[in-house]
Short mmCIF file of C-alpha atoms and ligand atoms in Angstrom, two decimals:
data_model
loop_
_atom_site.label_atom_id
_atom_site.label_comp_id
_atom_site.label_asym_id
_atom_site.label_seq_id
_atom_site.Cartn_x
_atom_site.Cartn_y
_atom_site.Cartn_z
CA MET A 1 -1.75 16.70 29.84
CA ARG A 2 0.71 19.63 29.67
CA THR A 3 4.42 19.26 28.91
CA SER A 4 5.08 20.74 32.38
CA GLU A 5 3.71 17.47 33.85
CA LEU A 6 6.19 15.23 31.99
CA THR A 7 9.17 13.67 33.71
CA THR A 8 12.31 14.97 32.00
CA PRO A 9 14.30 14.35 29.90
CA ALA A 10 11.38 13.67 27.53
CA LEU A 11 11.33 13.45 23.75
CA LEU A 12 8.83 15.86 22.21
CA VAL A 13 7.67 15.88 18.62
CA ASP A 14 5.76 18.86 17.30
CA ALA A 15 2.64 17.43 15.65
CA GLN A 16 2.28 20.13 13.00
CA LEU A 17 5.95 20.20 12.01
CA LEU A 18 6.03 16.41 11.77
CA GLU A 19 2.98 16.40 9.54
CA ASN A 20 4.50 19.11 7.34
CA ASN A 21 7.78 17.18 7.02
CA ILE A 22 5.98 13.98 6.04
CA ARG A 23 3.85 15.85 3.49
CA THR A 24 6.79 17.78 2.00
CA MET A 25 8.67 14.51 1.48
CA SER A 26 5.71 12.58 0.06
CA ASP A 27 5.00 15.43 -2.37
CA ALA A 28 8.63 15.25 -3.57
CA LEU A 29 8.92 11.45 -3.53
CA PRO A 30 5.44 9.94 -3.69
CA GLY A 31 4.56 6.31 -3.02
CA THR A 32 7.33 3.82 -3.67
CA ARG A 33 9.81 6.54 -4.75
CA LEU A 34 10.47 6.79 -1.00
CA ARG A 35 11.24 3.78 1.16
CA PRO A 36 11.30 5.58 4.55
CA HIS A 37 14.05 4.43 6.88
CA VAL A 38 12.68 3.70 10.37
CA LYS A 39 16.10 3.76 12.06
CA ALA A 40 15.83 7.49 12.79
CA HIS A 41 12.52 7.31 14.70
CA LYS A 42 12.21 3.63 15.74
CA CYS A 43 8.48 4.14 16.18
CA THR A 44 5.72 2.17 14.44
CA GLU A 45 3.11 4.86 15.18
CA LEU A 46 5.23 7.34 13.25
CA ALA A 47 5.78 4.76 10.49
CA LYS A 48 1.99 4.43 10.23
CA ARG A 49 1.80 8.17 9.44
CA GLN A 50 4.38 7.65 6.70
CA ALA A 51 2.36 4.70 5.36
CA ALA A 52 -0.77 6.88 5.41
CA ALA A 53 1.17 9.39 3.28
CA GLY A 54 1.46 6.69 0.61
CA HIS A 55 4.71 4.84 1.30
CA SER A 56 4.15 1.08 1.40
CA GLY A 57 7.76 -0.15 1.63
CA PHE A 58 10.11 0.62 4.53
CA THR A 59 13.83 0.40 5.23
CA CYS A 60 15.18 -1.03 8.51
CA ALA A 61 18.65 -1.25 10.03
CA THR A 62 18.13 -4.05 12.58
CA VAL A 63 16.32 -7.38 12.81
CA ARG A 64 14.36 -5.98 15.77
CA GLU A 65 13.08 -3.12 13.58
CA MET A 66 12.00 -5.67 10.96
CA GLU A 67 10.13 -7.72 13.59
CA GLY A 68 8.43 -4.68 15.09
CA MET A 69 7.29 -3.44 11.69
CA VAL A 70 5.77 -6.84 10.84
CA ARG A 71 3.99 -7.03 14.23
CA ALA A 72 2.57 -3.54 13.57
CA GLY A 73 1.09 -4.68 10.25
CA LEU A 74 3.69 -2.81 8.18
CA GLY A 75 5.40 -5.83 6.64
CA HIS A 76 4.23 -5.44 3.02
CA ASP A 77 7.73 -4.77 1.68
CA LEU A 78 10.55 -4.46 4.21
CA LEU A 79 14.20 -4.00 3.30
CA LEU A 80 16.89 -4.76 5.86
CA ALA A 81 19.50 -2.37 4.44
CA ASN A 82 22.18 -4.08 6.43
CA GLU A 83 24.07 -7.36 6.51
CA VAL A 84 23.38 -10.15 9.01
CA ALA A 85 25.44 -13.24 9.77
CA ASP A 86 22.35 -15.04 11.13
CA ALA A 87 19.08 -14.41 9.29
CA SER A 88 16.98 -17.01 11.11
CA ARG A 89 14.61 -14.49 12.76
CA LEU A 90 14.00 -12.95 9.34
CA GLY A 91 13.11 -16.42 8.02
CA VAL A 92 10.38 -16.58 10.67
CA LEU A 93 8.93 -13.29 9.42
CA ALA A 94 9.00 -14.50 5.81
CA ARG A 95 7.15 -17.70 6.77
CA GLU A 96 4.52 -15.53 8.50
CA GLY A 97 3.85 -13.88 5.13
CA ALA A 98 5.88 -10.67 5.35
CA ARG A 99 7.84 -9.61 2.26
CA ILE A 100 11.45 -9.53 3.42
CA THR A 101 14.43 -8.36 1.38
CA VAL A 102 17.94 -8.36 2.84
CA ALA A 103 21.14 -6.62 1.76
CA VAL A 104 24.04 -8.98 1.08
CA ASP A 105 27.66 -8.19 0.24
CA SER A 106 29.52 -11.52 0.55
CA ASP A 107 29.20 -15.27 0.02
CA ALA A 108 28.70 -15.68 3.77
CA THR A 109 25.78 -13.24 4.01
CA ILE A 110 24.16 -14.77 0.91
CA ASP A 111 24.44 -18.21 2.49
CA ALA A 112 22.97 -16.92 5.77
CA VAL A 113 19.90 -15.53 3.96
CA ALA A 114 19.43 -18.68 1.85
CA ARG A 115 19.76 -20.92 4.94
CA ALA A 116 17.11 -18.91 6.78
CA GLY A 117 14.53 -19.32 4.01
CA VAL A 118 14.33 -15.63 3.10
CA ALA A 119 13.60 -15.32 -0.62
CA GLU A 120 14.81 -11.89 -1.76
CA VAL A 121 18.04 -9.91 -1.61
CA LEU A 122 19.66 -6.72 -2.86
CA ILE A 123 23.35 -6.75 -3.65
CA ASP A 124 24.85 -4.08 -1.39
CA VAL A 125 27.53 -2.11 -3.23
CA ASN A 126 30.15 0.10 -1.60
CA VAL A 127 29.76 3.53 -3.20
CA GLY A 128 32.43 5.29 -1.11
CA LEU A 129 31.44 4.95 2.55
CA PRO A 130 33.85 2.56 4.25
CA ARG A 131 31.15 0.39 5.77
CA CYS A 132 29.17 -2.50 4.31
CA GLY A 133 28.91 -3.18 0.58
CA CYS A 134 30.95 -5.17 -1.91
CA PRO A 135 33.38 -3.58 -4.39
CA PRO A 136 31.32 -2.61 -7.48
CA GLU A 137 33.25 -5.11 -9.64
CA GLU A 138 32.17 -7.98 -7.33
CA ALA A 139 28.43 -7.23 -7.59
CA GLY A 140 27.74 -9.32 -10.72
CA ARG A 141 29.45 -12.40 -9.32
CA LEU A 142 27.54 -12.10 -6.02
CA ALA A 143 24.25 -11.78 -7.90
CA ASP A 144 25.04 -15.00 -9.80
CA ARG A 145 25.97 -16.70 -6.56
CA ALA A 146 22.71 -15.55 -4.89
CA ARG A 147 20.63 -16.83 -7.81
CA ALA A 148 22.50 -20.15 -7.72
CA ALA A 149 21.53 -20.37 -4.03
CA GLY A 150 17.87 -20.04 -5.03
CA LEU A 151 17.44 -16.38 -4.08
CA SER A 152 15.64 -13.75 -6.09
CA VAL A 153 17.87 -10.72 -6.68
CA ARG A 154 15.73 -7.59 -6.78
CA GLY A 155 18.64 -5.29 -7.67
CA VAL A 156 21.24 -3.24 -5.81
CA MET A 157 21.58 -0.83 -2.94
CA GLY A 158 24.43 1.56 -2.20
CA TYR A 159 24.24 4.07 0.62
CA GLU A 160 26.15 7.32 0.09
CA GLY A 161 26.52 8.04 3.80
CA HIS A 162 29.77 9.96 3.27
CA ILE A 163 27.87 12.50 1.14
CA VAL A 164 24.41 13.03 2.71
CA GLY A 165 25.65 15.43 5.41
CA LEU A 166 27.89 17.68 3.28
CA GLU A 167 26.82 21.29 3.80
CA ASP A 168 27.87 22.44 0.32
CA ARG A 169 25.06 21.40 -2.00
CA SER A 170 27.18 21.51 -5.15
CA ALA A 171 29.85 19.29 -3.54
CA ARG A 172 27.08 16.92 -2.49
CA GLY A 173 25.80 16.80 -6.06
CA ALA A 174 29.25 16.26 -7.60
CA MET A 175 30.24 13.45 -5.24
CA LEU A 176 26.83 11.85 -5.64
CA GLU A 177 27.26 11.66 -9.40
CA ASP A 178 30.47 9.70 -8.95
CA SER A 179 28.99 7.36 -6.31
CA MET A 180 25.81 6.68 -8.20
CA GLY A 181 27.76 6.10 -11.40
CA GLN A 182 29.38 3.16 -9.64
CA LEU A 183 26.03 1.91 -8.38
CA VAL A 184 24.31 2.16 -11.75
CA SER A 185 27.13 0.29 -13.45
CA ALA A 186 26.94 -2.45 -10.78
CA ALA A 187 23.15 -2.55 -11.30
CA GLY A 188 23.74 -3.30 -14.98
CA LYS A 189 25.71 -6.42 -14.05
CA VAL A 190 23.34 -7.50 -11.25
CA GLY A 191 20.00 -7.11 -13.04
CA GLY A 192 16.67 -6.62 -11.28
CA GLU A 193 14.48 -3.56 -10.97
CA VAL A 194 15.65 -1.88 -7.78
CA ILE A 195 18.36 0.72 -7.24
CA SER A 196 17.96 1.65 -3.58
CA ALA A 197 20.06 4.51 -2.14
CA GLY A 198 19.88 7.99 -0.70
CA GLY A 199 19.14 9.79 2.51
CA THR A 200 17.64 13.03 3.74
CA GLY A 201 20.63 15.06 2.47
CA THR A 202 20.39 13.71 -1.08
CA TYR A 203 16.65 13.03 -1.40
CA ASP A 204 16.20 15.65 -4.14
CA LEU A 205 19.61 15.17 -5.80
CA ASN A 206 19.69 11.42 -6.24
CA SER A 207 17.96 10.87 -9.58
CA TRP A 208 19.78 7.58 -10.21
CA ALA A 209 18.07 5.58 -7.46
CA THR A 210 14.64 4.08 -8.10
CA GLU A 211 13.86 4.50 -4.37
CA ILE A 212 15.27 6.76 -1.66
CA GLN A 213 15.90 5.45 1.87
CA ALA A 214 15.58 8.76 3.79
CA GLY A 215 14.59 8.65 7.46
CA SER A 216 15.82 11.72 9.36
CA TYR A 217 13.53 14.11 7.45
CA ALA A 218 10.53 13.39 9.69
CA LEU A 219 12.10 14.49 12.99
CA MET A 220 15.32 16.21 11.83
CA ASP A 221 18.37 17.33 13.82
CA THR A 222 20.64 20.37 13.93
CA ALA A 223 23.32 18.74 11.74
CA TYR A 224 20.82 18.29 8.91
CA GLY A 225 19.35 21.69 9.82
CA LYS A 226 22.52 23.32 8.42
CA LEU A 227 21.82 22.03 4.90
CA GLY A 228 18.88 24.33 4.16
CA LEU A 229 16.51 21.43 3.48
CA PRO A 230 12.74 22.06 3.51
CA PHE A 231 12.26 20.00 6.69
CA ALA A 232 11.77 21.58 10.12
CA GLN A 233 13.21 20.50 13.45
CA SER A 234 10.14 18.70 14.87
CA LEU A 235 12.06 16.82 17.59
CA SER A 236 13.34 18.25 20.86
CA VAL A 237 14.33 16.95 24.26
CA LEU A 238 12.33 18.62 27.01
CA SER A 239 14.66 19.31 29.93
CA THR A 240 14.39 20.90 33.37
CA VAL A 241 16.76 23.47 34.83
CA ILE A 242 18.21 21.88 37.99
CA SER A 243 20.97 24.32 38.98
CA VAL A 244 21.78 27.98 38.37
CA SER A 245 25.23 29.45 39.03
CA ALA A 246 26.70 32.89 38.30
CA GLY A 247 27.57 32.59 34.60
CA TRP A 248 25.99 29.25 33.72
CA THR A 249 22.87 27.13 34.06
CA VAL A 250 22.44 23.36 34.19
CA ALA A 251 19.58 21.29 32.76
CA ASP A 252 18.93 17.58 33.30
CA SER A 253 19.62 16.29 29.75
CA GLY A 254 23.11 14.99 29.29
CA LEU A 255 24.74 12.62 26.88
CA LYS A 256 22.59 9.74 28.16
CA ALA A 257 19.58 11.56 26.68
CA LEU A 258 21.18 13.03 23.54
CA GLY A 259 23.14 11.54 20.64
CA MET A 260 26.39 13.50 20.65
CA ASP A 261 28.34 12.03 17.73
CA HIS A 262 27.39 14.99 15.51
CA GLY A 263 28.34 17.52 18.20
CA ASP A 264 26.68 19.40 21.03
CA PRO A 265 22.93 19.97 21.11
CA SER A 266 21.50 23.50 20.84
CA VAL A 267 19.20 25.52 23.05
CA GLU A 268 17.44 28.50 21.52
CA GLY A 269 18.52 31.77 23.13
CA ALA A 270 21.49 30.17 24.84
CA LYS A 271 25.08 29.12 24.28
CA VAL A 272 25.68 25.46 25.06
CA TRP A 273 28.97 24.85 26.89
CA PHE A 274 29.08 21.06 27.19
CA CYS A 275 27.18 17.90 28.10
CA SER A 276 28.16 15.34 30.70
CA ASP A 277 26.31 12.14 31.61
CA GLU A 278 23.18 13.69 33.15
CA HIS A 279 23.91 17.40 32.72
CA LEU A 280 23.75 20.07 30.06
CA THR A 281 25.71 23.19 31.00
CA PHE A 282 24.70 26.28 29.07
CA ALA A 283 24.59 30.08 29.27
CA PRO A 284 21.12 31.45 28.55
CA ASN A 285 20.71 35.00 27.20
CA SER A 286 18.08 35.71 29.86
CA PRO A 287 18.19 34.18 33.33
CA LEU A 288 16.34 30.94 34.05
CA LEU A 289 15.20 29.54 37.39
CA VAL A 290 15.43 26.05 38.82
CA GLY A 291 12.36 24.18 37.58
CA ASP A 292 12.09 26.08 34.28
CA ARG A 293 11.75 23.91 31.19
CA VAL A 294 13.91 24.23 28.06
CA ARG A 295 13.68 22.44 24.71
CA VAL A 296 17.04 21.04 23.68
CA LEU A 297 17.63 20.37 19.97
CA PRO A 298 19.75 17.27 19.30
CA ALA A 299 22.57 17.29 16.75
CA HIS A 300 21.86 13.69 15.68
CA VAL A 301 18.33 12.31 15.70
CA ASP A 302 18.92 8.52 15.46
CA PRO A 303 20.96 7.89 18.63
CA THR A 304 18.93 10.50 20.53
CA VAL A 305 15.65 8.68 19.91
CA ALA A 306 17.27 5.34 20.76
CA TYR A 307 17.85 6.56 24.35
CA HIS A 308 14.13 7.11 25.01
CA ASP A 309 11.03 4.96 25.66
CA SER A 310 8.41 7.39 24.40
CA LEU A 311 7.78 10.17 21.94
CA TYR A 312 5.32 12.76 23.23
CA VAL A 313 3.43 14.38 20.37
CA VAL A 314 2.75 18.00 21.28
CA ASP A 315 0.73 20.94 20.10
CA GLY A 316 2.46 23.86 21.82
CA ASP A 317 2.54 22.87 25.49
CA GLU A 318 -0.26 20.35 25.21
CA VAL A 319 0.62 16.65 24.94
CA VAL A 320 -1.80 15.19 22.40
CA GLU A 321 -0.41 11.64 22.14
CA ARG A 322 2.26 9.35 23.53
CA TRP A 323 3.94 6.95 21.10
CA ASP A 324 6.15 4.05 22.19
CA VAL A 325 9.64 4.05 20.70
CA ASP A 326 8.94 0.38 20.12
CA LEU A 327 11.65 -0.57 17.60
CA ARG A 328 14.54 -0.24 20.07
CA GLY A 329 16.70 -3.21 21.02
CA TRP A 330 18.25 -5.82 18.83
C1 PLP B 401 21.61 2.30 4.90
C2 PLP B 401 21.06 3.67 5.15
N1 PLP B 401 20.23 4.18 4.23
C3 PLP B 401 19.73 5.41 4.37
C4 PLP B 401 20.03 6.20 5.47
C5 PLP B 401 19.48 7.57 5.43
O1 PLP B 401 19.13 8.21 6.50
P1 PLP B 401 19.02 9.77 6.66
O2 PLP B 401 17.63 10.11 6.34
O3 PLP B 401 19.34 9.93 8.10
O4 PLP B 401 19.98 10.48 5.78
C6 PLP B 401 20.88 5.69 6.46
C7 PLP B 401 21.25 6.50 7.63
O5 PLP B 401 22.11 6.27 8.42
C8 PLP B 401 21.42 4.39 6.29
O6 PLP B 401 22.27 3.85 7.18
#
C-alpha cells in the first residue's frame, strides 16, 4: 500500500528513523538503565521493538496502559508512574503474574495499593514540578507506612517534568542537579534500590537516577526537536490539501488530530498560520493543489498519538506495517 491510499489525517512513523532512535537510546542507556515510558506512543507493537532492544521494564501513565502491556506479554516489570485512588484493576494484573509497581505519595494511595493486593511501590517525591509527589521530607514516613501496610518499597521516583523541555542545556543541567539532590536525599530515607526519574530531555544528564523513564525519544516532536538531541522526528501526520485560496492553503489536520499544548505544528517548506478543529491553515513556499499530501510535524507527540487509532509504519511512500495504538483509553 502507498501513503496516497491512506485516509487522512493518518499517523505515519518512518521505519528507519524509529529504528535509529531506539538504537541510539539503547546504546546510551542499555537494558534496565532505561525504563521506556509508553505514554508517548501508546502502542504495544512499538514497545515490543523497545523490548527487543534490551529494555525489559516499562513505565506507564494509566491503568489501561498497564493492562494492555500485560495482555501483550510485556508485563515482566511494569511501573505505573502515577497515583491511583482505586488500584483494583492493578491487583487483577498482579494476581495474573505480572510484576506491578505503583507510585504512591500519600497515606490514601498507599492504602489503595495495599487493599488491591499489589505488592510493590515507589515513593513518588516532588522534585519541583507542581504535580504528584510528596514533599521530600515526607518520603521516609510514607515508606515506613507502606512497609507497615505489608508493601515492598523498591525505592523512589521523582519526575523532573519542569526541566526536561528547557532549551538551554546548561540550565537543564543546573536545575537537574538541584532536583535530583532532593530525590537522592529522599532515597536515603526511603531505602530500596530504585531511583526512577528522567525523560527524553535529561536522558544523558541525569546520572543520579538508576533508571530513566524517557518515552518521547522514539517518535519525537518539534518541541523536543529544538533541544539538539540525537533523536530524529520519526512521527508525522499525513494530511490532504482540501482548499487553496490566494495567500493560504488548508489541509485536513486540525487540533482534533494534533496535540497543540506545545504550540502549532510545522510543515516543511511552509509557514503555519493556525489550526482549528479540522483545519490547518498554512502558507506553502510553492503552490499546492487540492488533493496534494503534506506531512505535518506535531509539537507534542503524546496527545497527538492519543487522537489516532493506528500508526502506519512507512518506508518513503510505502506503508510497510499498520500498528494499533492499542493503549488508548482509561
Ligand atoms: C512520570 C513521567 N516520567 C517520564 C516522562 C518522560 O517522558 P519524555 O520522554 O516525554 O520526556 C513523563 C512525560 O510526561 C512522565 O510524565
